[in-house]
Coordinates of C-alpha atoms in Angstrom, one line a residue:
Chain H
M750 CA -104.8 -1.7 -74.1
P751 CA -102.1 -3.6 -72.3
K752 CA -99.9 -0.4 -72.2
D753 CA -102.2 1.3 -69.7
F754 CA -101.5 -1.4 -67.2
E755 CA -97.7 -1.6 -67.5
H756 CA -97.0 0.0 -64.2
L757 CA -99.5 -2.3 -62.5
L758 CA -99.2 -5.7 -64.2
Q759 CA -96.5 -7.9 -65.7
N760 CA -96.5 -10.9 -68.1
I761 CA -99.5 -9.4 -69.8
E762 CA -100.9 -11.8 -72.4
V763 CA -104.0 -11.5 -74.6
K764 CA -104.8 -15.1 -75.3
A765 CA -108.1 -14.5 -77.1
P766 CA -110.4 -11.5 -77.9
R767 CA -111.3 -9.9 -74.5
R768 CA -109.3 -12.4 -72.5
V769 CA -106.3 -10.8 -70.7
W770 CA -104.0 -12.7 -68.4
A771 CA -101.5 -11.0 -66.2
A772 CA -99.6 -11.2 -62.9
P773 CA -99.6 -8.3 -60.4
K774 CA -96.5 -6.1 -60.0
A775 CA -97.6 -4.6 -56.7
P776 CA -99.3 -6.6 -53.8
V777 CA -102.4 -8.1 -55.3
Y778 CA -104.8 -6.2 -53.0
D779 CA -103.5 -2.8 -54.1
C780 CA -103.4 -3.9 -57.7
I781 CA -107.1 -5.0 -57.6
G782 CA -108.0 -1.8 -55.8
E783 CA -106.4 0.3 -58.6
L784 CA -107.9 -1.8 -61.3
K785 CA -111.3 -1.3 -59.8
A786 CA -111.0 2.4 -59.1
K787 CA -109.2 3.6 -62.3
F788 CA -109.9 1.0 -64.9
N789 CA -113.5 0.1 -64.3
F790 CA -112.9 -3.5 -63.4
D791 CA -115.9 -3.4 -61.1
H792 CA -117.2 -6.9 -61.3
L793 CA -115.5 -9.9 -59.6
C794 CA -116.5 -13.0 -61.6
T795 CA -114.9 -15.5 -59.2
I796 CA -111.6 -16.5 -57.6
T797 CA -109.9 -19.8 -58.6
G798 CA -107.4 -21.5 -56.4
L799 CA -105.1 -24.2 -57.7
E800 CA -102.0 -26.1 -56.8
N801 CA -99.4 -26.1 -59.6
G802 CA -97.0 -28.5 -58.0
E803 CA -94.7 -26.1 -56.2
N804 CA -97.0 -23.2 -55.4
F805 CA -100.6 -22.1 -55.0
E806 CA -102.0 -19.9 -57.7
I807 CA -104.9 -17.7 -56.9
L808 CA -106.6 -16.4 -60.0
Y809 CA -108.8 -13.4 -59.7
H810 CA -111.2 -13.1 -62.6
L811 CA -112.2 -9.5 -63.0
S812 CA -114.5 -8.1 -65.7
R813 CA -115.8 -4.8 -66.9
Q814 CA -118.8 -3.7 -68.9
N815 CA -117.1 -3.9 -72.3
G816 CA -116.6 -7.6 -71.9
T817 CA -112.9 -7.7 -71.1
L818 CA -112.1 -10.5 -68.6
L819 CA -108.9 -10.0 -66.8
T820 CA -107.4 -13.0 -65.0
L821 CA -104.9 -11.8 -62.4
R822 CA -102.5 -14.6 -61.3
D823 CA -101.1 -14.3 -57.8
T824 CA -98.6 -17.0 -56.9
I825 CA -98.0 -17.9 -53.2
K826 CA -96.0 -20.5 -51.4
I827 CA -97.7 -23.6 -50.2
E828 CA -95.9 -23.5 -46.8
G829 CA -98.0 -21.3 -44.6
A830 CA -100.0 -20.0 -47.5
K831 CA -101.4 -16.6 -46.6
T832 CA -102.7 -13.6 -48.6
K833 CA -104.8 -10.5 -48.0
S834 CA -108.6 -10.8 -48.3
I835 CA -110.1 -8.6 -51.0
T836 CA -113.5 -8.6 -49.3
P837 CA -113.2 -4.8 -48.5
L838 CA -113.0 -4.3 -52.3
F839 CA -115.5 -6.9 -53.4
Q840 CA -118.1 -8.2 -51.0
S841 CA -118.9 -11.3 -53.0
A842 CA -115.3 -12.5 -52.6
I843 CA -116.3 -13.8 -49.1
W844 CA -117.7 -17.0 -50.6
Y845 CA -114.9 -17.5 -53.1
E846 CA -112.2 -17.0 -50.4
K847 CA -114.0 -19.2 -47.9
E848 CA -114.1 -21.9 -50.6
I849 CA -110.3 -21.7 -51.3
N850 CA -109.6 -21.6 -47.5
D851 CA -111.6 -24.8 -47.0
L852 CA -110.5 -26.7 -50.0
L853 CA -106.8 -25.7 -50.4
G854 CA -106.0 -24.2 -47.0
V855 CA -105.0 -20.7 -48.0
E856 CA -105.5 -18.2 -45.2
F857 CA -107.1 -14.9 -46.2
E858 CA -106.2 -12.1 -43.7
G859 CA -109.2 -10.0 -42.9
L860 CA -111.8 -12.5 -44.1
P861 CA -114.9 -12.1 -41.9
Q862 CA -115.2 -15.0 -39.4
A863 CA -118.6 -16.7 -40.0
A864 CA -119.9 -20.1 -40.9
R865 CA -117.5 -22.1 -43.0
Y866 CA -118.2 -23.0 -46.7
P867 CA -118.5 -25.5 -48.2
L868 CA -117.2 -28.3 -45.9
P869 CA -119.2 -29.5 -42.9
D870 CA -118.6 -28.0 -39.5
E871 CA -117.1 -31.2 -38.1
W872 CA -114.5 -31.5 -40.9
P873 CA -111.0 -31.6 -39.3
Q874 CA -108.8 -28.6 -39.4
G875 CA -105.9 -28.9 -41.8
D876 CA -107.5 -31.3 -44.1
H877 CA -107.9 -29.8 -47.5
P878 CA -109.5 -32.1 -50.2
L879 CA -108.5 -30.1 -53.3
R880 CA -104.8 -30.5 -52.6
K881 CA -103.1 -32.7 -55.1
N882 CA -101.7 -35.1 -52.5
W883 CA -105.0 -35.4 -50.6
Q884 CA -106.3 -38.9 -49.9
P885 CA -109.7 -39.7 -48.5
A886 CA -109.0 -40.3 -44.8
D887 CA -110.8 -42.1 -42.0
H888 CA -113.3 -39.3 -41.5
C889 CA -114.6 -39.7 -45.0
G890 CA -117.3 -42.4 -45.3
V891 CA -117.3 -45.0 -48.0
T892 CA -120.0 -45.2 -50.6
P893 CA -122.7 -47.5 -49.2
K894 CA -122.7 -50.9 -50.8
T895 CA -125.8 -52.4 -52.2
E896 CA -127.2 -55.6 -50.7
A897 CA -126.1 -57.7 -53.7
E898 CA -122.5 -56.7 -53.2
Chain L
M212 CA -139.3 -6.3 -28.2
P213 CA -137.0 -9.3 -27.7
K214 CA -135.3 -10.6 -30.8
V215 CA -136.1 -14.1 -31.9
I216 CA -133.8 -16.3 -34.0
V217 CA -135.5 -18.6 -36.4
P218 CA -133.5 -21.2 -38.3
L219 CA -134.9 -21.7 -41.8
G220 CA -133.6 -24.9 -43.2
P221 CA -131.4 -26.8 -44.2
Q222 CA -134.4 -29.0 -44.6
H223 CA -137.5 -26.8 -44.8
P224 CA -140.8 -27.1 -46.8
A225 CA -140.3 -23.7 -48.3
L226 CA -136.9 -24.5 -49.7
K227 CA -136.6 -27.0 -52.6
E228 CA -133.0 -27.8 -51.8
P229 CA -131.0 -27.7 -48.6
G230 CA -129.6 -24.3 -47.3
N231 CA -129.6 -22.8 -43.9
F232 CA -130.8 -19.2 -43.3
T233 CA -130.7 -18.1 -39.7
L234 CA -133.1 -15.2 -39.5
M235 CA -133.2 -12.8 -36.6
L236 CA -136.7 -11.4 -36.1
E237 CA -138.2 -8.5 -34.3
G238 CA -141.8 -9.4 -34.3
E239 CA -142.5 -10.4 -37.9
E240 CA -139.7 -8.3 -39.4
I241 CA -136.3 -9.8 -40.3
V242 CA -133.5 -7.7 -38.9
D243 CA -130.6 -9.9 -39.7
A244 CA -129.8 -13.0 -41.8
A245 CA -126.9 -15.4 -41.8
L246 CA -126.3 -18.0 -44.4
R247 CA -124.8 -21.5 -44.2
L248 CA -124.4 -23.3 -47.5
G249 CA -122.6 -26.4 -48.6
Y250 CA -125.1 -29.2 -47.8
N251 CA -125.1 -30.4 -51.4
H252 CA -121.4 -30.5 -51.9
R253 CA -120.6 -33.5 -54.1
G254 CA -116.9 -33.2 -55.0
I255 CA -117.4 -32.6 -58.7
E256 CA -114.3 -30.4 -59.3
K257 CA -112.1 -33.0 -57.5
A258 CA -113.8 -35.9 -59.3
A259 CA -113.2 -34.1 -62.7
E260 CA -109.4 -34.3 -62.1
S261 CA -109.5 -38.1 -62.2
R262 CA -111.7 -38.4 -65.3
N263 CA -110.6 -38.0 -68.9
F264 CA -111.8 -35.0 -70.9
I265 CA -114.9 -36.7 -72.4
Q266 CA -115.9 -38.3 -69.1
A267 CA -115.4 -35.0 -67.3
M268 CA -117.9 -33.4 -69.8
Y269 CA -120.7 -35.7 -68.7
L270 CA -119.8 -35.2 -65.1
I271 CA -119.8 -31.4 -65.4
E272 CA -123.2 -31.6 -67.2
R273 CA -124.6 -33.1 -64.0
V274 CA -123.7 -30.1 -61.9
C275 CA -127.2 -28.9 -62.4
G276 CA -130.4 -30.4 -63.7
I277 CA -131.7 -27.2 -65.1
C278 CA -128.7 -25.3 -66.6
S279 CA -126.9 -28.5 -67.6
H280 CA -126.3 -27.2 -71.1
A281 CA -124.8 -24.0 -69.7
H282 CA -122.2 -25.9 -67.6
A283 CA -121.4 -28.4 -70.3
T284 CA -121.0 -25.7 -73.0
C285 CA -118.7 -23.6 -70.7
Y286 CA -116.5 -26.6 -70.1
V287 CA -116.3 -27.9 -73.7
T288 CA -115.6 -24.3 -74.9
N289 CA -112.6 -24.2 -72.5
V290 CA -111.3 -27.5 -73.8
E291 CA -111.9 -26.5 -77.4
N292 CA -110.0 -23.2 -76.8
I293 CA -107.0 -25.1 -75.3
C294 CA -107.0 -27.5 -78.3
G295 CA -107.4 -24.5 -80.7
L296 CA -110.5 -26.0 -82.4
E297 CA -112.6 -23.8 -84.6
L298 CA -116.3 -24.7 -84.1
P299 CA -118.4 -25.2 -87.2
R300 CA -121.2 -22.6 -87.5
R301 CA -123.9 -25.2 -87.6
A302 CA -122.7 -26.6 -84.3
Q303 CA -122.7 -23.1 -82.8
A304 CA -126.3 -22.7 -84.0
I305 CA -127.4 -26.0 -82.4
R306 CA -125.7 -24.9 -79.1
V307 CA -127.6 -21.6 -79.2
I308 CA -130.9 -23.4 -79.9
T309 CA -130.4 -25.8 -76.9
G310 CA -129.2 -22.9 -74.7
E311 CA -132.3 -20.7 -75.5
L312 CA -134.7 -23.6 -75.1
E313 CA -133.1 -24.2 -71.8
R314 CA -133.5 -20.6 -70.8
I315 CA -137.3 -20.7 -71.6
H316 CA -137.9 -23.9 -69.7
S317 CA -135.9 -22.6 -66.7
H318 CA -137.8 -19.3 -66.6
L319 CA -141.1 -21.1 -66.9
L320 CA -140.1 -23.4 -64.1
W321 CA -139.1 -20.4 -62.0
L322 CA -142.4 -18.6 -62.7
G323 CA -144.2 -21.7 -61.5
V324 CA -142.1 -21.9 -58.3
A325 CA -142.6 -18.2 -57.5
A326 CA -146.3 -18.5 -58.2
H327 CA -146.4 -21.5 -55.8
E328 CA -144.6 -19.5 -53.1
I329 CA -147.2 -16.8 -53.2
G330 CA -150.0 -19.3 -53.1
F331 CA -151.0 -18.8 -56.7
D332 CA -151.1 -22.5 -57.7
T333 CA -153.1 -22.1 -60.9
L334 CA -150.3 -20.1 -62.4
F335 CA -147.9 -22.8 -61.2
M336 CA -149.8 -25.5 -63.0
Y337 CA -150.2 -23.4 -66.2
S338 CA -146.5 -22.5 -66.5
W339 CA -145.3 -26.0 -65.8
R340 CA -147.7 -27.4 -68.4
D341 CA -146.3 -25.0 -70.9
R342 CA -142.8 -25.9 -69.9
E343 CA -143.5 -29.4 -71.1
Y344 CA -143.7 -28.2 -74.7
I345 CA -140.2 -27.0 -74.4
M346 CA -139.0 -30.1 -72.6
D347 CA -140.5 -32.1 -75.5
A348 CA -138.7 -29.8 -78.0
L349 CA -135.4 -30.5 -76.2
E350 CA -136.2 -34.2 -76.3
T351 CA -136.8 -34.1 -80.0
L352 CA -133.5 -32.2 -80.5
S353 CA -131.2 -34.2 -78.2
G354 CA -133.0 -37.3 -77.2
N355 CA -133.0 -36.3 -73.5
R356 CA -135.3 -34.1 -71.4
V357 CA -132.9 -33.0 -68.7
H358 CA -129.2 -33.8 -69.3
Y359 CA -129.3 -33.2 -73.1
S360 CA -125.7 -34.2 -73.7
I361 CA -125.9 -32.5 -77.0
N362 CA -122.3 -31.2 -76.7
T363 CA -119.1 -33.0 -77.5
I364 CA -115.6 -31.6 -77.7
G365 CA -115.4 -30.0 -81.1
G366 CA -119.2 -29.6 -81.8
V367 CA -122.5 -31.3 -81.1
R368 CA -123.4 -35.0 -81.2
R369 CA -126.6 -34.6 -83.2
D370 CA -127.7 -32.7 -86.3
I371 CA -131.1 -31.0 -86.5
G372 CA -133.5 -32.0 -89.3
K373 CA -136.1 -30.1 -91.2
E374 CA -139.0 -31.8 -89.4
Q375 CA -137.5 -31.0 -86.0
I376 CA -137.1 -27.3 -87.0
E377 CA -140.8 -27.1 -88.0
D378 CA -141.8 -28.9 -84.8
I379 CA -139.8 -26.6 -82.6
L380 CA -141.2 -23.5 -84.4
K381 CA -144.8 -24.7 -83.9
K382 CA -144.1 -25.2 -80.1
L383 CA -142.5 -21.7 -80.0
D384 CA -145.8 -20.1 -81.4
L385 CA -147.7 -21.8 -78.6
V386 CA -145.3 -20.8 -75.8
E387 CA -145.2 -17.2 -77.2
S388 CA -149.0 -16.9 -77.0
R389 CA -149.0 -18.4 -73.5
T390 CA -146.2 -16.0 -72.4
N391 CA -148.2 -13.0 -73.7
Y392 CA -151.1 -14.2 -71.5
Y393 CA -148.8 -14.4 -68.5
I394 CA -147.6 -10.9 -69.2
K395 CA -151.2 -9.7 -69.2
L396 CA -151.8 -11.5 -66.0
A397 CA -148.6 -10.2 -64.3
T398 CA -149.5 -6.6 -65.1
Q399 CA -153.2 -6.8 -64.2
E400 CA -153.5 -9.4 -61.4
P401 CA -153.8 -7.5 -58.0
T402 CA -152.9 -10.5 -55.8
L403 CA -149.6 -11.0 -57.7
H404 CA -148.9 -7.3 -57.3
A405 CA -149.7 -7.4 -53.6
R406 CA -147.3 -10.3 -52.9
T407 CA -144.4 -9.1 -55.1
M408 CA -144.3 -5.3 -55.3
G409 CA -141.9 -3.8 -52.8
V410 CA -140.8 -7.2 -51.6
G411 CA -137.1 -8.1 -51.5
K412 CA -135.8 -4.6 -52.5
L413 CA -132.3 -4.6 -54.0
P414 CA -131.4 -1.1 -55.2
K415 CA -129.0 -0.8 -58.2
E416 CA -126.0 0.3 -56.2
E417 CA -126.4 -2.5 -53.7
A418 CA -126.7 -5.1 -56.5
L419 CA -123.5 -3.8 -58.2
K420 CA -121.7 -3.7 -54.9
R421 CA -122.5 -7.3 -54.3
D422 CA -121.6 -8.5 -57.8
A423 CA -125.1 -9.8 -58.4
C424 CA -125.7 -11.3 -61.8
G425 CA -128.4 -12.5 -64.2
P426 CA -132.1 -11.6 -64.0
L427 CA -131.6 -10.4 -60.4
L428 CA -129.1 -7.7 -61.5
R429 CA -131.2 -6.8 -64.6
A430 CA -134.3 -6.4 -62.4
S431 CA -132.3 -3.8 -60.4
G432 CA -131.9 -1.8 -63.6
V433 CA -128.4 -2.9 -64.8
A434 CA -128.3 -4.0 -68.4
R435 CA -125.6 -6.6 -68.0
D436 CA -125.8 -9.8 -70.0
V437 CA -122.8 -11.9 -71.1
R438 CA -124.5 -12.6 -74.4
K439 CA -124.3 -8.9 -75.2
D440 CA -121.2 -7.8 -73.3
D441 CA -118.9 -10.7 -74.1
P442 CA -120.6 -12.5 -77.0
Y443 CA -120.0 -16.2 -77.6
L444 CA -121.3 -18.7 -80.2
L445 CA -123.5 -16.8 -82.6
Y446 CA -124.9 -14.2 -80.2
G447 CA -122.8 -11.4 -81.6
E448 CA -124.9 -11.6 -84.9
L449 CA -128.3 -12.1 -83.4
D450 CA -130.9 -9.4 -82.7
F451 CA -132.2 -9.4 -79.2
K452 CA -132.8 -6.9 -76.3
V453 CA -131.4 -7.1 -72.8
I454 CA -134.5 -6.8 -70.6
T455 CA -134.2 -4.7 -67.5
S456 CA -136.6 -3.4 -64.9
D457 CA -136.2 -0.5 -62.5
A458 CA -138.6 -2.0 -60.0
C459 CA -135.7 -3.6 -58.0
D460 CA -138.1 -6.0 -56.3
V461 CA -139.6 -9.5 -56.8
F462 CA -142.1 -8.0 -59.3
G463 CA -139.2 -6.7 -61.4
R464 CA -137.7 -10.2 -61.4
V465 CA -141.0 -11.7 -62.6
Y466 CA -141.1 -9.0 -65.3
V467 CA -137.5 -9.6 -66.5
R468 CA -137.9 -13.3 -66.7
V469 CA -141.2 -13.3 -68.5
F470 CA -140.0 -10.8 -71.1
E471 CA -136.7 -12.8 -71.5
I472 CA -138.8 -15.8 -72.6
L473 CA -140.1 -13.6 -75.5
E474 CA -136.5 -12.6 -76.4
S475 CA -135.4 -16.2 -76.4
V476 CA -138.3 -17.1 -78.7
K477 CA -137.1 -14.2 -81.0
I478 CA -133.5 -15.6 -81.0
L479 CA -134.7 -19.1 -81.6
R480 CA -136.8 -18.1 -84.7
Q481 CA -133.8 -16.2 -86.1
V482 CA -131.5 -19.2 -85.7
L483 CA -134.0 -21.9 -86.8
N484 CA -135.0 -20.0 -89.9
N485 CA -131.4 -19.4 -91.0
M486 CA -129.6 -22.6 -90.1
P487 CA -126.0 -22.5 -91.4
Q488 CA -125.1 -25.5 -93.5
G489 CA -122.1 -27.7 -93.0
P490 CA -120.7 -30.2 -90.5
V491 CA -121.8 -30.3 -86.9
S492 CA -118.4 -31.2 -85.4
V493 CA -114.7 -31.3 -85.9
K494 CA -112.4 -34.0 -84.7
M495 CA -110.9 -33.6 -81.3
P496 CA -107.1 -34.1 -81.3
P497 CA -106.0 -37.3 -79.6
K498 CA -104.0 -35.3 -77.1
V499 CA -105.1 -32.2 -75.3
P500 CA -102.1 -29.8 -75.1
A501 CA -101.1 -28.0 -71.9
G502 CA -102.9 -24.8 -71.5
E503 CA -105.6 -22.9 -69.7
S504 CA -108.8 -21.1 -70.6
V505 CA -111.6 -19.3 -69.0
T506 CA -115.1 -19.0 -70.4
R507 CA -118.3 -17.1 -69.4
Y508 CA -121.8 -18.0 -70.4
E509 CA -125.1 -16.4 -69.7
A510 CA -127.0 -19.2 -68.0
P511 CA -130.7 -18.8 -67.2
R512 CA -129.8 -17.7 -63.7
G513 CA -126.9 -15.4 -64.6
E514 CA -123.3 -15.5 -65.4
D515 CA -121.7 -18.9 -65.3
I516 CA -117.9 -19.0 -65.4
H517 CA -115.6 -21.9 -65.8
Y518 CA -111.8 -22.3 -65.7
V519 CA -109.9 -25.3 -67.1
K520 CA -106.2 -26.0 -66.8
T521 CA -104.5 -28.9 -68.6
D522 CA -101.0 -30.2 -68.4
G523 CA -100.8 -32.3 -71.5
G524 CA -102.0 -35.4 -69.7
V525 CA -105.2 -37.4 -70.2
N526 CA -107.2 -35.6 -67.5
P527 CA -107.8 -32.0 -66.8
S528 CA -105.5 -30.8 -64.0
R529 CA -108.0 -28.3 -62.6
V530 CA -111.6 -27.5 -63.4
K531 CA -113.2 -24.6 -61.5
L532 CA -116.7 -23.5 -61.9
R533 CA -118.8 -20.8 -60.4
A534 CA -122.5 -21.0 -60.8
P535 CA -124.6 -17.8 -60.7
T536 CA -126.4 -18.7 -57.5
L537 CA -123.3 -18.3 -55.4
A538 CA -122.8 -14.8 -56.8
N539 CA -126.3 -13.9 -55.7
F540 CA -126.3 -15.1 -52.1
E541 CA -124.7 -11.9 -50.8
S542 CA -127.7 -10.1 -52.3
V543 CA -130.1 -12.5 -50.6
A544 CA -128.8 -11.6 -47.2
Y545 CA -129.3 -7.9 -48.0
M546 CA -132.8 -8.4 -49.4
L547 CA -134.1 -10.4 -46.4
K548 CA -133.3 -7.6 -44.0
G549 CA -136.3 -5.4 -43.4
D550 CA -138.8 -7.7 -44.9
Q551 CA -141.5 -9.9 -43.3
L552 CA -140.8 -13.5 -42.3
A553 CA -143.6 -14.7 -44.5
D554 CA -141.9 -13.2 -47.5
A555 CA -138.5 -15.0 -46.9
P556 CA -139.3 -18.1 -49.0
L557 CA -140.3 -15.8 -51.9
I558 CA -137.3 -13.6 -51.6
I559 CA -135.0 -16.7 -51.6
A560 CA -136.9 -18.2 -54.5
A561 CA -136.7 -14.9 -56.4
I562 CA -133.0 -15.4 -57.2
D563 CA -133.9 -18.8 -58.6
P564 CA -131.4 -20.5 -56.4
C565 CA -129.8 -23.7 -57.4
F566 CA -128.0 -25.2 -54.4
S567 CA -126.6 -28.2 -56.3
C568 CA -125.0 -25.8 -58.7
T569 CA -123.5 -23.8 -55.9
D570 CA -122.3 -26.6 -53.7
R571 CA -120.4 -28.9 -55.9
M572 CA -117.0 -29.7 -54.8
A573 CA -115.7 -31.6 -51.8
V574 CA -116.4 -35.0 -50.4
V575 CA -119.3 -37.2 -49.6
D576 CA -120.6 -39.2 -46.6
K577 CA -119.1 -37.8 -43.5
L578 CA -120.2 -40.0 -40.6
S579 CA -119.8 -38.2 -37.2
G580 CA -116.0 -37.8 -37.5
Q581 CA -115.3 -41.5 -37.1
S582 CA -114.3 -44.1 -39.6
Q583 CA -117.4 -46.2 -40.2
I584 CA -118.6 -48.2 -43.1
E585 CA -122.3 -48.3 -43.5
T586 CA -123.6 -50.7 -46.1
F587 CA -127.0 -50.5 -47.6
K588 CA -128.0 -53.4 -45.4
D589 CA -126.9 -51.6 -42.2
L590 CA -128.8 -48.5 -43.1
R591 CA -131.9 -50.5 -43.8
L592 CA -131.7 -52.3 -40.5
K593 CA -131.2 -49.0 -38.7
S594 CA -134.3 -47.5 -40.3
I595 CA -136.3 -50.6 -39.4
E596 CA -135.1 -50.2 -35.8
H597 CA -136.0 -46.5 -35.8
Y598 CA -139.6 -47.2 -36.9
K599 CA -140.0 -50.1 -34.6
R600 CA -139.4 -47.7 -31.7
K601 CA -142.3 -45.7 -33.1
G602 CA -144.5 -48.8 -33.2
I603 CA -144.4 -49.5 -36.9
D604 CA -142.8 -52.7 -38.2
F605 CA -141.3 -52.6 -41.6
S606 CA -139.1 -55.7 -41.2
K607 CA -141.5 -57.8 -43.4
L608 CA -141.1 -55.5 -46.3

């Protein structure tokens, strides 16, 4: 199966039955568009965002009816992190992208502007709790102490 | 006719957990709906990064009080994959038993909630009574009613005995006969039809477009179930059907869930009558190597997906989880449009939403943007002041 994807993907690894890992060769938006249109990867399971020390990794978990789960790893720089939103391809991506935007601070170009998720409206801009160097700041309350304490 | 905006929630008697649905109405009809979620965000993913692998397992189990086994199994499977552990067959069977009992109790719970939303409280009482048999079975099996904690990395914590098997089988007979009664009721009761048929329509194409999952997707006529498509544990060897309905409305969702209870009973009988012999766990290596893994699991509400990354240290370096409810919210916004305001609670309930599953990550206790430490004592005094202004004195209590 990996041969079909050679023009589209690189570093293809099959780590377990039905679990394929790869990185996109083309821009990730085009790559996902082609995977959806030509290879039946028509279900977006979720998008994971993580910080690996030097970069952000955005993992797109795509699946198709035969049970194959493809994890597409897009690596972007932390400084001014920006990538194209895949909401035109997968409507459900709106929640996953909002989540990464709030918690890691990755900007998704083309993500519809609406209520934020999941942080409160008053949460300060530029404060992203899932970053590795994040420390609870003044705006975070402290767990209430019991009377005995 | 002027449009009226009605905010439903975050705190609202029709919703069991906090979520905000801003509904735009023309008369009684909903013409637009906007969602705001995140009120239950507890920082679990971040917290898991500062726990060791075993501690994180108990933490992840507490993501949800209903599909706790689903989340815990997903997480431990990822860690087992990274460690390269081969799970004994008996442990797999016990995980299947717990998982299917959990599905039955979740579906019965949902049936009760849906019945309550349409004002059919007799059915609510009945289904919750029957759910107790399953809760008792889970207690016999694991020692706990809600957070079973049956899983451990490398297997399960408790074996199942002959007496327990017989006890569970007896309870299944009872639940099966009761479920057949509900099926009769669901197909013949005109009030149930009147409140559910044609309500919250979600056509097949729209469900697929919005990446819906679980009973919601199956009630729109799409036979997708992780247990069949991407089998895990023993599901590849078990005989069961994927229940679908072409009704595409709330009635279809009732139908799918009620028949899924019968399929779960079928699965449980197959496993309980042919329990594999052998150990129930293998030893976890002292050090979890660096690696990453992603696992899918068919939770009662739909596909649950977890991702775990490790760096060779004592804690996981990233745990990501996506509960099925989040995947289904896009469909809720669609289903609400065009329906009556009175049906909104039912439509929202029909996806079996679980807000604590959905909102799980960031940080707690935000106090109006300022640094402020409120002790329990302060809060108590504030509440006493609040009630004093209303003429009630609680200070003596």
